[in-house]
Each structure stands twice: as structure tokens, then as C-alpha cells.
Amino acid sequence: MVAEIQELIAAEHFEAALALVEPIANHMTVISIGQGAEGVEGAEESRESTAWRDSRPHFEVLYVDDIPQPDRLALKADMAAHRSADDAFAFELTIVPSFEDALIALIINPTIQAVVLRPGFVDFTKEKLSRDLRSYLDRLIGEPIDGLGPIQRILRLADKATELRPELDLYLVAGVGIEELATSVTKRFSRVFRREDRMELHLSILRKVGERYNAPFFQALQEYARRPAGVFHALPISRGGSVNNSTWIRDMGEFYGRNLLMAETSATSGGLDSLLSPSGSIKQAQTQAARAFGAKRSYFVTNGTSTANKIVHQALITPGDVVLVDRNCHKSHHYGLMMAGARVAYLDAYPLDEFSFYGAVSLHSIKKTLLDYRGAGRLDEVKMITLTNCTFDGIVYDVQRVMEECLAIKPDLIFLWDEAWFAFAGFHPVYRRRTAMAAAAAIEEEFHEHSYEQSYLEQQALLENADDSAWITTRLIPNPKATRLRVYATQSTHKTLTSLRQGSMIHIWDQDFTHLSDESFHDAYMTHTSTSPNYQILASLDIGRRQVELEGYELVQRQADLATSVAQAVARHALLKKYFRVLNTRDLIPHEYRESDKPMPLRDGLAAWDEAWRTDEFVVDPSRISLHIGLTGIDGDTFKHDYLMDQYGIQVNKTSRNTALFMTNIGTSRSAVAFLIEVLVKIAHDIDERLEEMGPSELRQHEARVQELTTSPPPLPHFSRFADKYRIDDITIDGDMRTAHYESYKHENCEYVMPERLAELVRSGVEVVAAGFVTPYPPGFPVLVPGQVITSDVVEFMAALDTREIHGYDPDQGYRIFKLGR
Ligand SMILES: Cc1ncc(COP(=O)(O)O)c(C=O)c1O
């Protein structure tokens, strides 16, 4: 790799050379820890045992104290002397002298798993920092640190370290200098040592890392697979029974391997546990997941977030409750709300007509809807709001702000954040702030501040006789005394972290999760959970949690960096930029929703990324790359199937008319990214060649196709409205979708119309009402739902659509509608 770097530098490919430096640097860290490389201080390690230089996981411990070099060497050697062959892991100390150096180390060194503070650290670094790091650090530190008392500075450093990496274990070695340590100090630390006891420190560090490493259900399943057992229940595949002795399906065993079959079971004892009534290893695994994801409680789901969403809807909604929901949300919400009997109030996300997909729902629109309900005297009926964070295309909300402002209008509103795409976000400080669980924690903390209540009271005085428009333009503060904080997040762990397909989690931060709601949650969970849950999925959720608690920070930063490198390659490569363009923040978020104006904040560094994610109403997840392909003359669907998949074996999740969405994830490698770039270059080459060979008429056809793909089709249709018979009044927008749905079960209520006839009917002013969902894929949102009035927007949009897959539409019979004049 070093040779390769030299070659790249010689050829003046500086970016590519720089890109190789990072993995080498990481590799060197591993070598220096794992194999005790003879570095500058190597000679001093002569006392250490060599037994620890093996394949056990290795990590670093950050030790923060301003001590002279000889003492550092002695300290390192002394700690190393406590290592033993019996230790489950091995670690090495990294010693830094100051508050600032400690935070810098935590930012740039992901192998740190624990931090030891000594009161002797100084405030500032002597290193010369890049402008980016300096400004990120300044914003992180906030109020000046010089002048803080001895205990205050320890607390501040502990808090800042936790803000960056909450999963780390913190220790305080207070020595004799600090006599009186209040509980407010000690509770921030895994342990406080009042005197220097290095053996105890060594053991504590290993034990606490061991707690994160512990994956109780995965380990129980491994244990089960190793034990001899006779199977006399209904699972022939268990322990390979029906496979190994078979003449015809032995290849199944060979393909999947022995352990998969050995671990197939539905036993609930002997170390295993019952998902439906967990009390052992599953319960423990869920508790650990709650800790890792910052939730009060977490539940495993083995049938994807499609099911997780239905569980939450059923648990919280009673028939007739009004639920505000993004119409562009995943189908599981529409079906879940229908089953739960909610009165559904659809919110429209801002449209991105040019690219044929939606953004997210503006806070303005959410507040206005809530205020309309207040005006109509129906606010008490509004139970919940459901939003997708982040969206498929990577638009991320300011979750904390949305919740605060909504709670200021409706203090007991429940939030369901669909984080199907965002499980990884909890493991990076910039992303984390915009997750549901972190936002709930931040709000709860604010509520404890006296000044918060003060601000609330002052704002109330100002808003006393104000009209709705003042409520909309003011940044509202909720009443900390009256608010009930009830926040739910559903995550497809399998989409962004290590988990087998369908592994999902529900994370809960609900003040009112009392025995009462506990019961309704339990019933909802029972309704949707199989009595034969897949243990491999559960075990993978447990092990996936272990991974992110120990290496999530590094993996998430890397996935964002890799995506940024793709965007840069596309922007700089002469041939690529002729046909492709990565959509940036300016393309995906209208100006009114952002204060920062950087097209790709992360490209400008950590500080710029952090700033945009602190200020803007919406931001774009940098690990997603929406590639505009209109100039190729190839539509998204053809690009996905005929080019990427069939020719090069590249899978993408989603396309629109003129875009293809590429996602990096924690498993994406640098070589995969290089392959993607190579493939795009080949495709661009092919197009170049084809264009050269085209005759004038073919060229005209191609240009017409490009023209079509680079100009806007008919706009994405807003949700029109529910038919009057399903509504309550003219001001509020909710409709009784369930009644409409069940009315459609009676064939005599419905008929089919072909598109041309439908267009005619709508044009002539007849009210036509949809009897079922119609969802073209892409874009994937229901253009029609049961009970919705079909308008000309919908008809025009559908007429222009060239999507192959339209769920709920029968090409032979047309649209299913309620009988005219019914
Ligand atoms: C926003 C959103 N929510 C929920 C789901 C369903 O998740 P799962 O595939 O885990 O059932 C998806 C799937 O794509 C999704 O995009």
C-alpha cells in the first residue's frame, strides 16, 4: 500500500493517495497495539508479558493527565505489567495532557474504548490544529473552560466525552486532592478511584468493555448448538435432522454450513429465552440494546420495520384517534393506521418534482395542521404524529425542534419516528443529535433546567392573545411541567447495521410507558409476532448491537467519508461529470429550510458538517448518493436493471425517473467504491461511443429522451382529500380510512374504470372516490388511498408515469373505485 501511495503521488493523484493513507494509519494502530511494535517508546515495554500479543481484540485507553515524559513511560510500562494471558482483551494507554487533547483524541482515534481522567490535566493543546478541527472543537467545548473550578472542569470533560462517544467507559482517578466528590460527579463515571490502584483499574477497564462485548442471546445460541440434544418437536431441520440424512437436499447443509442447522431451534429454556415473554438472555440482550441506542427500553422484532410500525400503531392508537402522518411514508404505516382504526390526516412533504420524489414535511406545515385542529376544537383528538427520519433519499429532520414545537401546541402528542434507514446514526456525534432517542434525552435534560421554564413562561406571556400566524413564526417552547414525553423509534437494524434480513428494533422513550400502556404494547406485540421467531435473526441483532457499541463510531464515519469520496470523484472526473451529477443539499432541500448554504457540508470538513446539522431544518445524510442520470438518456429503472445489475452486478435500492440512489453502509469497502466509480466510467464510455456511432435520427431520439429526463414531468400530486362521508368537517383533513377500506370489501360497492374513462369523469366534474391503495413503485408512495377523491393532478401524474410496477392497479380492468352515485 505504501508503494501504491508513492506511485499515486508521483502521478500527482493526490486525492487518491490521501484516500489510501487512512486505512494504512488504522492498520498501523492495530499493529502498534496488537503486536507491540517497537515504536519510540517500545524499549520501555520490555517488562510486559508477550502473552497478550495474539488475536484477542485490542483497544486503547485514553489517559488524561499532564505528566512528564519519564512518568508517562513508567505509567505505560506499569499498566502493561498487569496484563495477563487470561484477559479477554488487551489494551494500551494513550496519554494526553489536556482537556482539548482528550477531545481531539476521541474525535480522531476510534480505537479508544475507555477514558481515565486525572485532575492534573491542563486546559489547552499545544498542537497546531487544522482550521476544521479547531472550529469543530470550539463549538463542541462551548463556554470557555479556563477559569472553571477543579471539579467543574472534570465534569465538563466527562460530559463532552460522553457527548462525543456515549458508549465509552469513564474513570476518575481522583487521588488525594479531591476529598469531597458529590454523587453528581461520581454518577458520570463507571468507577471513581480515590487512590491509584492500577491493578483495579486494569481489571475494571476489561470488565466494562466485556459488558459491551457480551452478547447474551448470541452466546446462548452458540452454547445450545454445541450441546447434544434430541429433537422431538416440530422442527425437522433442527440440528440438521432432515438435511444431513437426505439423499436429495444434502447440498443445503453444505451450502449453509453446520452451525446454521445446529442453531435452528425454538427452545426457550437451557439458556435460550422466549421472545414473547422474555426473562433471560433475550431480555438481557434487549436491555443492552436499549443502553446502546440510548432508549429507555428496546424490543427486538423479527419481521422487519414493516411489523415494528404496525406494533407501535396498534399499541398507541384507539379507533377514532387522529394521527398526522407523512403521506410519503412507508406502506406499513398506511396499513397499520387502517388496521388500528385511526383517523388519518395526511401531511404533504415538499415535492422535488424535477427528480420525481418527495423531501420531508416542513415544520411550518406540521404546526399549521395542529393549529387548524386547535381552531376546530379537535386538538384533543390528535394522538400521534408519524414521520420518516431519515427518508429513503436521505432527508433528515431536526427531530428535537419538531418535537419541542409540536409539544408546545399539544403537550401529550406521541411521536413515532420511522428510522428504518437510521439505526447507524446513534453512533456518531453529528448524526446522533438528529435521532429520536438522542432528541428525547436532550429534551428531558432541558426540562430539568430552571431557565427553560422561565423561557417558556416569558414566551407564553407574549403569545397570550397572538393569532396562529404568530405561533407559526415563533420558535415555540413547550411547558416542561405539562409535557409528557412519549417518543418511539422503529429501526430496520438489518438495513444499516449487522443483522440478518428482517432484524428490526423498536426503541422507546415514553414517560407514560406504565403498566397500562405496557399491556397495550404487549398485546400489539403479540398480535404481530410469530410464535416461531427466527433465532438466527435475534442472535444477529444481539451481535450487531455489540459491534456498534465497540466500533460503530469508526464504521459510521468511514461510510460517510466513502460516500463523499464518490461524490467528489463524480464531480471531478471529466467523463463522469459529462453524464452524471450527485445531487447535493441545494438540489434536495429548498432554500427556506436551511440556514447553511454549503452544497455538501461534509466535503468541507467535520466543522461544516456539524454546523449545518446544528442549524438547518433539514439536512442530507452524506452516506447517500442520489446520482442524477438524466443526461445519459437512460431512465432510472433501465439504468438499475439493464446496466448496473445485469452488466456489472451492482445492486441499488431505489431509482426515480432520472436518479439512482447509491448508499454506503458500515460494510462498504474502499475497493467497492473504486469498483462503482470504474463501472460508472465504463457506462459513460459506452454512451460516448454509442453517441459517436449514431445517425442523425437516432441522435434526435436520444436528445429527445435526454430532454424528457431533464425537464419536469407533471408535478407530484399532493394528497387531494378524503370524500366528505369519511370526514368530520371542512377545516380538518383527517379521514376514516378503515371504514372506506372495509366498504370496499363488498363487491357491490365497487367498480373498475380504465384510465381514459377516469380522466373523462374527473374532467366533467364527477366525484370519483378510490376504493383501494394505488402505489406506483418508484416513487413508492400511495397516489391513492381508500376513500380519497381522485383529482386531475392524480390523473395527469399517473398518465405520465412510465413505472413498470403499480401496486393496486389492474392493467386489464383499471382503477378500483367506489360505484359512482353510491
Ligand atoms: C421508511 C421505511 N420504513 C419502514 C420500512 C420497512 O422496513 P422493513 O423492510 O424492515 O420491513 C421501509 C422499507 O424500505 C422504509 O423505507
Short mmCIF file of N, CA, C and O in Angstrom, two decimals, residues 253-351:
data_model
loop_
_atom_site.label_atom_id
_atom_site.label_comp_id
_atom_site.label_asym_id
_atom_site.label_seq_id
_atom_site.Cartn_x
_atom_site.Cartn_y
_atom_site.Cartn_z
N GLY A 253 -27.22 -28.39 3.43
CA GLY A 253 -26.32 -28.39 4.59
C GLY A 253 -24.93 -27.92 4.19
O GLY A 253 -24.29 -27.15 4.92
N GLU A 254 -24.48 -28.37 3.02
CA GLU A 254 -23.13 -27.97 2.59
C GLU A 254 -23.07 -26.47 2.34
O GLU A 254 -22.10 -25.80 2.68
N PHE A 255 -24.15 -25.94 1.78
CA PHE A 255 -24.15 -24.52 1.44
C PHE A 255 -24.21 -23.64 2.69
O PHE A 255 -23.43 -22.72 2.87
N TYR A 256 -25.15 -23.95 3.59
CA TYR A 256 -25.33 -23.08 4.75
C TYR A 256 -24.36 -23.38 5.89
O TYR A 256 -24.16 -22.55 6.77
N GLY A 257 -23.82 -24.58 5.89
CA GLY A 257 -22.88 -24.90 6.97
C GLY A 257 -23.60 -25.48 8.16
O GLY A 257 -24.80 -25.31 8.36
N ARG A 258 -22.77 -26.15 8.97
CA ARG A 258 -23.30 -26.95 10.06
C ARG A 258 -23.99 -26.08 11.13
O ARG A 258 -25.07 -26.40 11.60
N ASN A 259 -23.35 -24.97 11.47
CA ASN A 259 -23.85 -24.21 12.63
C ASN A 259 -25.23 -23.64 12.43
O ASN A 259 -26.01 -23.53 13.37
N LEU A 260 -25.54 -23.27 11.19
CA LEU A 260 -26.87 -22.71 10.96
C LEU A 260 -27.93 -23.74 11.35
O LEU A 260 -28.92 -23.42 12.01
N LEU A 261 -27.69 -24.99 10.97
CA LEU A 261 -28.68 -26.02 11.27
C LEU A 261 -28.64 -26.41 12.74
O LEU A 261 -29.68 -26.63 13.37
N MET A 262 -27.44 -26.45 13.29
CA MET A 262 -27.32 -26.80 14.71
C MET A 262 -28.03 -25.76 15.59
O MET A 262 -28.54 -26.07 16.66
N ALA A 263 -28.03 -24.55 15.12
CA ALA A 263 -28.62 -23.46 15.94
C ALA A 263 -30.09 -23.24 15.64
O ALA A 263 -30.71 -22.36 16.23
N GLU A 264 -30.66 -23.99 14.73
CA GLU A 264 -32.10 -23.83 14.45
C GLU A 264 -32.88 -24.49 15.57
O GLU A 264 -32.78 -25.70 15.80
N THR A 265 -33.63 -23.70 16.27
CA THR A 265 -34.39 -24.25 17.40
C THR A 265 -35.52 -23.31 17.76
O THR A 265 -35.55 -22.15 17.32
N SER A 266 -36.43 -23.81 18.55
CA SER A 266 -37.39 -22.87 19.14
C SER A 266 -37.43 -23.12 20.63
O SER A 266 -38.39 -22.77 21.31
N ALA A 267 -36.36 -23.73 21.16
CA ALA A 267 -36.29 -23.96 22.61
C ALA A 267 -36.30 -22.62 23.34
O ALA A 267 -35.74 -21.63 22.85
N THR A 268 -36.94 -22.60 24.48
CA THR A 268 -36.98 -21.35 25.24
C THR A 268 -36.31 -21.50 26.60
O THR A 268 -36.34 -20.60 27.41
N SER A 269 -35.72 -22.66 26.82
CA SER A 269 -35.02 -22.83 28.10
C SER A 269 -33.59 -23.26 27.81
O SER A 269 -33.16 -23.25 26.67
N GLY A 270 -32.88 -23.65 28.85
CA GLY A 270 -31.49 -24.08 28.66
C GLY A 270 -30.62 -22.93 28.18
O GLY A 270 -29.79 -23.12 27.29
N GLY A 271 -30.86 -21.74 28.70
CA GLY A 271 -30.05 -20.58 28.31
C GLY A 271 -30.73 -19.75 27.24
O GLY A 271 -30.47 -18.56 27.09
N LEU A 272 -31.63 -20.40 26.47
CA LEU A 272 -32.36 -19.63 25.46
C LEU A 272 -33.57 -18.97 26.14
O LEU A 272 -33.72 -19.07 27.34
N ASP A 273 -34.39 -18.30 25.38
CA ASP A 273 -35.41 -17.48 26.03
C ASP A 273 -36.60 -17.37 25.07
O ASP A 273 -36.49 -17.71 23.90
N SER A 274 -37.72 -16.86 25.58
CA SER A 274 -38.89 -16.71 24.72
C SER A 274 -39.04 -15.25 24.31
O SER A 274 -39.11 -14.36 25.17
N LEU A 275 -39.12 -15.00 23.02
CA LEU A 275 -39.27 -13.62 22.56
C LEU A 275 -40.61 -13.04 23.02
O LEU A 275 -40.75 -11.85 23.27
N LEU A 276 -41.62 -13.92 23.14
CA LEU A 276 -42.94 -13.43 23.50
C LEU A 276 -43.08 -13.14 25.00
O LEU A 276 -43.95 -12.39 25.41
N SER A 277 -42.20 -13.72 25.77
CA SER A 277 -42.25 -13.43 27.21
C SER A 277 -40.82 -13.53 27.75
O SER A 277 -40.49 -14.46 28.49
N PRO A 278 -39.97 -12.60 27.37
CA PRO A 278 -38.55 -12.77 27.68
C PRO A 278 -38.23 -12.55 29.16
O PRO A 278 -38.76 -11.64 29.78
N SER A 279 -37.40 -13.43 29.68
CA SER A 279 -36.99 -13.24 31.07
C SER A 279 -35.51 -13.57 31.25
O SER A 279 -34.96 -13.41 32.31
N GLY A 280 -34.86 -14.05 30.20
CA GLY A 280 -33.46 -14.45 30.31
C GLY A 280 -32.59 -13.74 29.29
O GLY A 280 -32.51 -12.52 29.27
N SER A 281 -31.98 -14.56 28.41
CA SER A 281 -30.97 -13.98 27.52
C SER A 281 -31.56 -12.98 26.51
O SER A 281 -30.89 -12.01 26.14
N ILE A 282 -32.81 -13.17 26.08
CA ILE A 282 -33.39 -12.19 25.14
C ILE A 282 -33.67 -10.89 25.89
O ILE A 282 -33.38 -9.79 25.41
N LYS A 283 -34.18 -11.03 27.09
CA LYS A 283 -34.47 -9.83 27.88
C LYS A 283 -33.18 -9.03 28.10
O LYS A 283 -33.13 -7.81 27.92
N GLN A 284 -32.15 -9.77 28.46
CA GLN A 284 -30.86 -9.11 28.72
C GLN A 284 -30.33 -8.45 27.43
O GLN A 284 -29.84 -7.33 27.46
N ALA A 285 -30.47 -9.16 26.31
CA ALA A 285 -29.99 -8.60 25.03
C ALA A 285 -30.77 -7.33 24.69
O ALA A 285 -30.20 -6.35 24.18
N GLN A 286 -32.07 -7.33 24.98
CA GLN A 286 -32.87 -6.13 24.70
C GLN A 286 -32.48 -4.98 25.63
O GLN A 286 -32.45 -3.82 25.21
N THR A 287 -32.16 -5.31 26.86
CA THR A 287 -31.73 -4.25 27.80
C THR A 287 -30.41 -3.64 27.31
O THR A 287 -30.21 -2.42 27.35
N GLN A 288 -29.53 -4.50 26.81
CA GLN A 288 -28.26 -3.97 26.30
C GLN A 288 -28.47 -3.13 25.05
O GLN A 288 -27.79 -2.14 24.83
N ALA A 289 -29.45 -3.53 24.24
CA ALA A 289 -29.75 -2.74 23.04
C ALA A 289 -30.26 -1.36 23.46
O ALA A 289 -29.89 -0.34 22.87
N ALA A 290 -31.11 -1.33 24.49
CA ALA A 290 -31.63 -0.04 24.95
C ALA A 290 -30.47 0.86 25.39
O ALA A 290 -30.43 2.05 25.06
N ARG A 291 -29.52 0.29 26.10
CA ARG A 291 -28.35 1.08 26.52
C ARG A 291 -27.61 1.61 25.29
O ARG A 291 -27.29 2.78 25.20
N ALA A 292 -27.37 0.72 24.32
CA ALA A 292 -26.57 1.12 23.16
C ALA A 292 -27.27 2.19 22.34
O ALA A 292 -26.62 3.12 21.84
N PHE A 293 -28.59 2.08 22.18
CA PHE A 293 -29.30 3.01 21.30
C PHE A 293 -29.90 4.18 22.07
O PHE A 293 -30.66 4.96 21.52
N GLY A 294 -29.55 4.29 23.34
CA GLY A 294 -29.97 5.44 24.13
C GLY A 294 -31.46 5.46 24.41
O GLY A 294 -32.05 6.53 24.55
N ALA A 295 -32.08 4.27 24.49
CA ALA A 295 -33.53 4.21 24.73
C ALA A 295 -33.80 3.84 26.19
O ALA A 295 -32.93 3.36 26.90
N LYS A 296 -35.05 4.09 26.61
CA LYS A 296 -35.44 3.62 27.95
C LYS A 296 -35.68 2.11 27.89
O LYS A 296 -35.44 1.40 28.83
N ARG A 297 -36.25 1.66 26.76
CA ARG A 297 -36.42 0.22 26.55
C ARG A 297 -36.42 -0.07 25.05
O ARG A 297 -36.80 0.78 24.25
N SER A 298 -35.96 -1.27 24.72
CA SER A 298 -35.91 -1.66 23.30
C SER A 298 -36.51 -3.05 23.13
O SER A 298 -36.40 -3.89 24.04
N TYR A 299 -37.13 -3.27 21.99
CA TYR A 299 -37.72 -4.58 21.69
C TYR A 299 -37.20 -5.06 20.34
O TYR A 299 -37.10 -4.28 19.39
N PHE A 300 -36.92 -6.35 20.27
CA PHE A 300 -36.50 -6.95 19.01
C PHE A 300 -37.73 -7.35 18.20
O PHE A 300 -38.72 -7.83 18.78
N VAL A 301 -37.62 -7.19 16.89
CA VAL A 301 -38.72 -7.58 16.00
C VAL A 301 -38.10 -8.41 14.89
O VAL A 301 -37.11 -8.00 14.30
N THR A 302 -38.69 -9.58 14.62
CA THR A 302 -38.06 -10.45 13.60
C THR A 302 -38.77 -10.39 12.26
O THR A 302 -38.54 -11.23 11.41
N ASN A 303 -39.62 -9.40 12.07
CA ASN A 303 -40.29 -9.32 10.77
C ASN A 303 -40.19 -7.92 10.19
O ASN A 303 -41.11 -7.42 9.55
N GLY A 304 -39.05 -7.30 10.44
CA GLY A 304 -38.78 -6.01 9.80
C GLY A 304 -39.52 -4.85 10.43
O GLY A 304 -40.41 -5.02 11.29
N THR A 305 -39.17 -3.66 9.96
CA THR A 305 -39.81 -2.45 10.47
C THR A 305 -41.24 -2.35 9.97
O THR A 305 -42.06 -1.64 10.54
N SER A 306 -41.56 -3.08 8.91
CA SER A 306 -42.96 -3.14 8.46
C SER A 306 -43.83 -3.60 9.63
O SER A 306 -44.90 -3.07 9.87
N THR A 307 -43.34 -4.59 10.36
CA THR A 307 -44.09 -5.09 11.51
C THR A 307 -43.90 -4.18 12.72
O THR A 307 -44.86 -3.92 13.46
N ALA A 308 -42.69 -3.70 12.92
CA ALA A 308 -42.43 -2.81 14.07
C ALA A 308 -43.40 -1.63 14.03
O ALA A 308 -43.97 -1.24 15.05
N ASN A 309 -43.60 -1.07 12.86
CA ASN A 309 -44.51 0.09 12.74
C ASN A 309 -45.94 -0.30 13.11
O ASN A 309 -46.64 0.43 13.82
N LYS A 310 -46.36 -1.46 12.65
CA LYS A 310 -47.73 -1.87 12.95
C LYS A 310 -47.90 -2.10 14.45
O LYS A 310 -48.93 -1.78 15.03
N ILE A 311 -46.87 -2.65 15.08
CA ILE A 311 -46.95 -2.87 16.53
C ILE A 311 -47.14 -1.53 17.25
O ILE A 311 -48.01 -1.38 18.10
N VAL A 312 -46.34 -0.55 16.88
CA VAL A 312 -46.41 0.73 17.59
C VAL A 312 -47.78 1.39 17.35
O VAL A 312 -48.41 1.89 18.29
N HIS A 313 -48.24 1.37 16.10
CA HIS A 313 -49.54 1.98 15.83
C HIS A 313 -50.63 1.31 16.66
O HIS A 313 -51.43 1.98 17.31
N GLN A 314 -50.62 -0.01 16.65
CA GLN A 314 -51.68 -0.70 17.37
C GLN A 314 -51.58 -0.47 18.88
O GLN A 314 -52.59 -0.35 19.58
N ALA A 315 -50.35 -0.37 19.38
CA ALA A 315 -50.17 -0.20 20.82
C ALA A 315 -50.67 1.16 21.30
O ALA A 315 -51.12 1.28 22.44
N LEU A 316 -50.60 2.17 20.45
CA LEU A 316 -50.84 3.53 20.94
C LEU A 316 -52.16 4.14 20.49
O LEU A 316 -52.62 5.11 21.07
N ILE A 317 -52.74 3.57 19.45
CA ILE A 317 -53.92 4.23 18.88
C ILE A 317 -55.18 3.45 19.21
O ILE A 317 -55.20 2.21 19.11
N THR A 318 -56.22 4.19 19.57
CA THR A 318 -57.53 3.54 19.69
C THR A 318 -58.38 4.05 18.53
O THR A 318 -58.15 5.17 18.04
N PRO A 319 -59.36 3.27 18.08
CA PRO A 319 -60.14 3.70 16.92
C PRO A 319 -60.70 5.11 17.12
O PRO A 319 -61.20 5.45 18.20
N GLY A 320 -60.55 5.93 16.09
CA GLY A 320 -61.04 7.30 16.16
C GLY A 320 -59.98 8.33 16.51
O GLY A 320 -60.19 9.52 16.33
N ASP A 321 -58.83 7.88 17.00
CA ASP A 321 -57.74 8.84 17.27
C ASP A 321 -57.24 9.42 15.95
O ASP A 321 -57.11 8.68 14.96
N VAL A 322 -56.91 10.71 15.98
CA VAL A 322 -56.36 11.33 14.77
C VAL A 322 -54.84 11.17 14.78
O VAL A 322 -54.19 11.41 15.79
N VAL A 323 -54.29 10.72 13.66
CA VAL A 323 -52.84 10.59 13.54
C VAL A 323 -52.38 11.41 12.33
O VAL A 323 -52.90 11.25 11.23
N LEU A 324 -51.41 12.30 12.57
CA LEU A 324 -50.84 13.05 11.46
C LEU A 324 -49.69 12.21 10.89
O LEU A 324 -48.85 11.73 11.65
N VAL A 325 -49.68 12.07 9.60
CA VAL A 325 -48.66 11.20 9.02
C VAL A 325 -48.25 11.69 7.63
O VAL A 325 -49.08 12.18 6.86
N ASP A 326 -46.97 11.58 7.38
CA ASP A 326 -46.43 11.95 6.07
C ASP A 326 -47.03 10.99 5.03
O ASP A 326 -46.87 9.78 5.14
N ARG A 327 -47.68 11.53 4.01
CA ARG A 327 -48.32 10.65 3.04
C ARG A 327 -47.27 9.82 2.28
O ARG A 327 -47.54 8.75 1.75
N ASN A 328 -46.06 10.36 2.26
CA ASN A 328 -44.97 9.72 1.54
C ASN A 328 -44.31 8.61 2.37
O ASN A 328 -43.28 8.07 1.98
N CYS A 329 -44.89 8.27 3.54
CA CYS A 329 -44.23 7.31 4.42
C CYS A 329 -44.42 5.88 3.89
O CYS A 329 -45.21 5.63 2.99
N HIS A 330 -43.70 4.97 4.52
CA HIS A 330 -43.72 3.57 4.10
C HIS A 330 -45.11 2.96 4.22
O HIS A 330 -45.89 3.32 5.09
N LYS A 331 -45.41 1.99 3.35
CA LYS A 331 -46.76 1.43 3.31
C LYS A 331 -47.20 0.83 4.64
O LYS A 331 -48.38 0.80 4.95
N SER A 332 -46.25 0.36 5.45
CA SER A 332 -46.64 -0.25 6.72
C SER A 332 -47.42 0.72 7.60
O SER A 332 -48.25 0.30 8.40
N HIS A 333 -47.15 2.02 7.47
CA HIS A 333 -47.91 2.99 8.27
C HIS A 333 -49.35 3.08 7.77
O HIS A 333 -50.28 3.10 8.56
N HIS A 334 -49.50 3.16 6.46
CA HIS A 334 -50.86 3.29 5.91
C HIS A 334 -51.70 2.08 6.33
O HIS A 334 -52.82 2.22 6.80
N TYR A 335 -51.11 0.89 6.17
CA TYR A 335 -51.86 -0.31 6.53
C TYR A 335 -52.05 -0.40 8.04
O TYR A 335 -53.11 -0.78 8.53
N GLY A 336 -51.01 -0.05 8.77
CA GLY A 336 -51.08 -0.10 10.24
C GLY A 336 -52.15 0.84 10.77
O GLY A 336 -52.93 0.48 11.66
N LEU A 337 -52.22 2.04 10.20
CA LEU A 337 -53.20 3.02 10.67
C LEU A 337 -54.62 2.56 10.32
O LEU A 337 -55.56 2.75 11.08
N MET A 338 -54.71 1.95 9.16
CA MET A 338 -56.03 1.46 8.75
C MET A 338 -56.50 0.36 9.70
O MET A 338 -57.63 0.38 10.18
N MET A 339 -55.58 -0.55 10.03
CA MET A 339 -55.97 -1.64 10.93
C MET A 339 -56.31 -1.13 12.32
O MET A 339 -57.21 -1.63 12.98
N ALA A 340 -55.56 -0.12 12.76
CA ALA A 340 -55.77 0.40 14.11
C ALA A 340 -57.02 1.27 14.19
O ALA A 340 -57.46 1.64 15.27
N GLY A 341 -57.58 1.63 13.03
CA GLY A 341 -58.80 2.44 13.03
C GLY A 341 -58.53 3.91 13.28
O GLY A 341 -59.40 4.64 13.77
N ALA A 342 -57.32 4.36 12.94
CA ALA A 342 -57.01 5.78 13.14
C ALA A 342 -57.77 6.63 12.13
O ALA A 342 -58.09 6.16 11.03
N ARG A 343 -58.04 7.86 12.50
CA ARG A 343 -58.50 8.83 11.51
C ARG A 343 -57.22 9.47 10.98
O ARG A 343 -56.48 10.12 11.72
N VAL A 344 -56.95 9.26 9.71
CA VAL A 344 -55.64 9.60 9.17
C VAL A 344 -55.64 11.02 8.59
O VAL A 344 -56.48 11.35 7.76
N ALA A 345 -54.69 11.83 9.05
CA ALA A 345 -54.54 13.18 8.50
C ALA A 345 -53.21 13.22 7.75
O ALA A 345 -52.14 13.21 8.37
N TYR A 346 -53.29 13.21 6.43
CA TYR A 346 -52.06 13.14 5.64
C TYR A 346 -51.40 14.51 5.52
O TYR A 346 -52.04 15.51 5.19
N LEU A 347 -50.10 14.51 5.78
CA LEU A 347 -49.30 15.72 5.61
C LEU A 347 -48.52 15.57 4.31
O LEU A 347 -48.06 14.46 4.00
N ASP A 348 -48.36 16.67 3.59
CA ASP A 348 -47.60 16.58 2.34
C ASP A 348 -46.16 17.00 2.56
O ASP A 348 -45.89 18.09 3.09
N ALA A 349 -45.23 16.14 2.14
CA ALA A 349 -43.83 16.52 2.16
C ALA A 349 -43.58 17.49 0.99
O ALA A 349 -44.34 17.47 0.02
N TYR A 350 -42.52 18.30 1.10
CA TYR A 350 -42.26 19.19 -0.05
C TYR A 350 -41.84 18.34 -1.25
O TYR A 350 -41.09 17.36 -1.09
N PRO A 351 -42.36 18.65 -2.43
CA PRO A 351 -42.04 17.80 -3.59
C PRO A 351 -40.74 18.21 -4.27
O PRO A 351 -40.38 19.39 -4.26
#
